[in-house]
Coordinates of C-alpha atoms in Angstrom, one line a residue:
X118 CA 152.6 126.0 111.6
X119 CA 150.6 125.9 108.4
X120 CA 150.9 122.1 108.2
X121 CA 149.6 121.8 111.8
X122 CA 146.5 124.0 111.0
X123 CA 145.8 121.9 107.9
X124 CA 146.0 118.6 109.9
X125 CA 143.7 120.1 112.6
X126 CA 141.3 121.2 109.9
X127 CA 141.4 117.7 108.2
X128 CA 140.8 116.1 111.6
X129 CA 137.8 118.4 112.3
X130 CA 136.3 117.6 108.9
X131 CA 136.8 113.9 109.5
X132 CA 135.1 114.1 112.9
X133 CA 132.3 116.2 111.4
X134 CA 131.7 113.6 108.7
X135 CA 131.7 110.8 111.2
X136 CA 129.2 112.7 113.4
X137 CA 127.0 113.4 110.4
X138 CA 127.1 109.8 109.3
X139 CA 126.1 108.7 112.9
X140 CA 123.3 111.3 112.9
X141 CA 122.1 110.0 109.6
X142 CA 122.2 106.4 110.8
X143 CA 120.2 107.3 113.9
X144 CA 117.7 109.1 111.7
X145 CA 117.3 106.0 109.6
X146 CA 116.8 103.9 112.7
X147 CA 114.1 106.3 113.9
X148 CA 112.4 106.0 110.5
X149 CA 112.6 102.3 110.7
X150 CA 111.0 102.4 114.1
X151 CA 108.1 104.5 112.7
X152 CA 107.7 102.0 109.8
X153 CA 107.7 98.9 112.0
X154 CA 105.3 100.6 114.5
X155 CA 102.9 101.3 111.7
X156 CA 103.2 97.7 110.5
X157 CA 102.6 96.5 114.1
X158 CA 99.6 98.7 114.5
X159 CA 98.2 97.4 111.2
X160 CA 98.6 93.8 112.4
X161 CA 97.1 94.5 115.8
X162 CA 94.1 96.2 114.1
X163 CA 93.7 93.3 111.7
X164 CA 93.8 90.7 114.5
X165 CA 91.2 92.7 116.6
X166 CA 89.0 93.2 113.5
X167 CA 89.0 89.5 112.6
X168 CA 88.4 88.5 116.2
X169 CA 85.5 91.0 116.4
X170 CA 84.1 89.8 113.1
X171 CA 84.3 86.2 114.3
X172 CA 82.6 87.1 117.6
X173 CA 79.6 88.7 115.8
X174 CA 79.3 86.0 113.2
X175 CA 77.2 83.7 115.4
X176 CA 79.6 80.8 114.9
X177 CA 80.8 80.8 118.5
X178 CA 78.7 80.1 121.6
X179 CA 77.3 83.2 123.2
X180 CA 79.7 83.3 126.2
X181 CA 82.8 83.0 123.9
X182 CA 81.3 85.6 121.6
X183 CA 80.9 88.1 124.4
X184 CA 84.4 87.5 125.8
X185 CA 86.0 87.8 122.4
X186 CA 84.0 90.8 121.2
X187 CA 84.6 92.8 124.4
X188 CA 88.4 92.1 124.3
X189 CA 88.6 92.9 120.6
X190 CA 86.6 96.1 121.0
X191 CA 88.7 97.2 124.0
X192 CA 91.9 96.5 121.9
X193 CA 90.6 98.6 119.0
X194 CA 89.4 101.5 121.2
X195 CA 92.4 101.6 123.7
X196 CA 94.4 104.8 123.9
X197 CA 98.1 104.6 123.5
X198 CA 98.9 104.3 127.3
X199 CA 96.6 101.3 127.6
X200 CA 97.2 99.7 124.3
X201 CA 99.7 97.0 125.5
X202 CA 97.3 95.9 128.3
X203 CA 94.3 95.8 125.9
X204 CA 96.2 93.8 123.3
X205 CA 97.5 91.4 126.0
X206 CA 93.9 90.9 127.2
X207 CA 92.8 90.1 123.6
X208 CA 95.6 87.5 123.4
X209 CA 94.3 86.0 126.6
X210 CA 90.7 86.0 125.4
X211 CA 91.8 84.3 122.1
X212 CA 93.6 81.6 124.1
X213 CA 90.5 81.1 126.4
X214 CA 88.1 80.9 123.5
X215 CA 90.3 78.7 121.3
X216 CA 92.0 76.7 124.0
X217 CA 90.8 73.4 122.4
X218 CA 91.0 72.3 118.8
X219 CA 87.2 71.4 119.0
X220 CA 86.3 75.1 119.1
X221 CA 88.4 75.8 115.9
X222 CA 86.8 72.8 114.2
X223 CA 83.4 74.1 115.1
X224 CA 84.3 77.4 113.5
X225 CA 85.6 75.7 110.4
X226 CA 82.5 73.6 110.0
X227 CA 80.2 76.7 110.0
X228 CA 79.5 78.4 106.6
X229 CA 82.4 80.6 105.8
X230 CA 84.2 79.3 108.9
X231 CA 87.2 77.9 107.0
X232 CA 88.1 81.3 105.7
X233 CA 87.5 82.9 109.1
X234 CA 89.6 80.4 110.9
X235 CA 92.4 80.8 108.4
X236 CA 92.3 84.6 108.5
X237 CA 92.4 84.6 112.3
X238 CA 95.2 82.1 112.4
X239 CA 97.2 84.3 110.0
X240 CA 96.5 87.4 112.1
X241 CA 97.6 85.8 115.4
X242 CA 100.8 84.5 113.7
X243 CA 101.7 87.9 112.2
X244 CA 101.4 89.9 115.4
X245 CA 104.4 88.4 117.2
X246 CA 106.5 88.8 114.1
X247 CA 105.6 92.5 113.7
X248 CA 106.2 93.1 117.4
X249 CA 109.6 91.4 117.1
X250 CA 110.6 93.5 114.1
X251 CA 109.5 96.7 116.0
X252 CA 111.3 95.8 119.2
X253 CA 114.5 94.9 117.3
X254 CA 114.5 98.3 115.6
X255 CA 113.9 99.9 119.1
X256 CA 116.8 97.9 120.5
X257 CA 119.1 99.0 117.8
X258 CA 118.2 102.7 118.2
X259 CA 118.6 102.5 121.9
X260 CA 122.0 101.0 121.6
X261 CA 123.2 103.8 119.3
X262 CA 121.6 106.5 121.5
X263 CA 123.5 105.2 124.5
X264 CA 126.9 106.0 122.9
X265 CA 128.6 109.0 124.4
X266 CA 129.1 110.7 121.1
X267 CA 125.4 110.7 120.5
X268 CA 124.6 112.1 123.9
X269 CA 127.4 114.7 123.9
X270 CA 126.7 116.1 120.5
X271 CA 122.9 115.6 120.8
X272 CA 122.7 113.7 117.6
X273 CA 119.2 112.4 118.4
X274 CA 117.9 115.9 118.3
X275 CA 114.4 116.2 119.9
X276 CA 113.3 112.7 118.9
X277 CA 111.6 110.9 121.8
X278 CA 113.4 107.9 123.3
X279 CA 112.1 104.8 121.5
X280 CA 109.9 102.5 123.5
X281 CA 109.5 98.8 122.9
X282 CA 105.9 97.4 122.6
X283 CA 105.6 94.7 125.4
X284 CA 102.5 92.6 125.3
X285 CA 101.4 89.0 125.6
X286 CA 101.2 87.8 122.0
X287 CA 101.3 84.1 122.5
X288 CA 98.7 82.6 120.0
X289 CA 96.2 79.9 121.0
X290 CA 97.8 76.5 120.4
X291 CA 94.8 75.4 118.4
X292 CA 95.1 78.4 116.0
X293 CA 98.9 78.2 115.9
X294 CA 98.7 74.7 114.5
X295 CA 96.5 76.1 111.7
X296 CA 98.5 79.2 110.9
X297 CA 100.4 77.6 108.1
X298 CA 97.3 76.3 106.3

């Protein structure tokens, strides 16, 4: 009788340790999501700021400047519910303005344009990477949260269900070619 109680107690301790480890893992995944979201937000803000700066520099033709400035401004000012749409529209504006390599060359030839073109190319290259890291962290947390043990024992606590950031982040071909330089 005493041996049975000891084995039951050992089993409960092992199960408790396993659930505690799983809850800790889930907590670390949520922390990773927060960190990757902050990095994504920083890259999106950097891209919008560089685009807005380039639009106001006078290097682009007036129509392209207006399109780029309005899209960048909307992306910077968008509330959380509209953020994905605003960032996608900025990506589309960047592709429209820099659809041809001649536009990038015109920017590069302007005073200070080489640095502006390089900075914009780096910004548009980093956004897809940051979004991919964030969405990978979200995917891992969702997979763990779908397990029965996590749902039954409410190991996620009151943490909101993680949401992926879906947007059009394809860079303009003319800038993508320059991203490595």
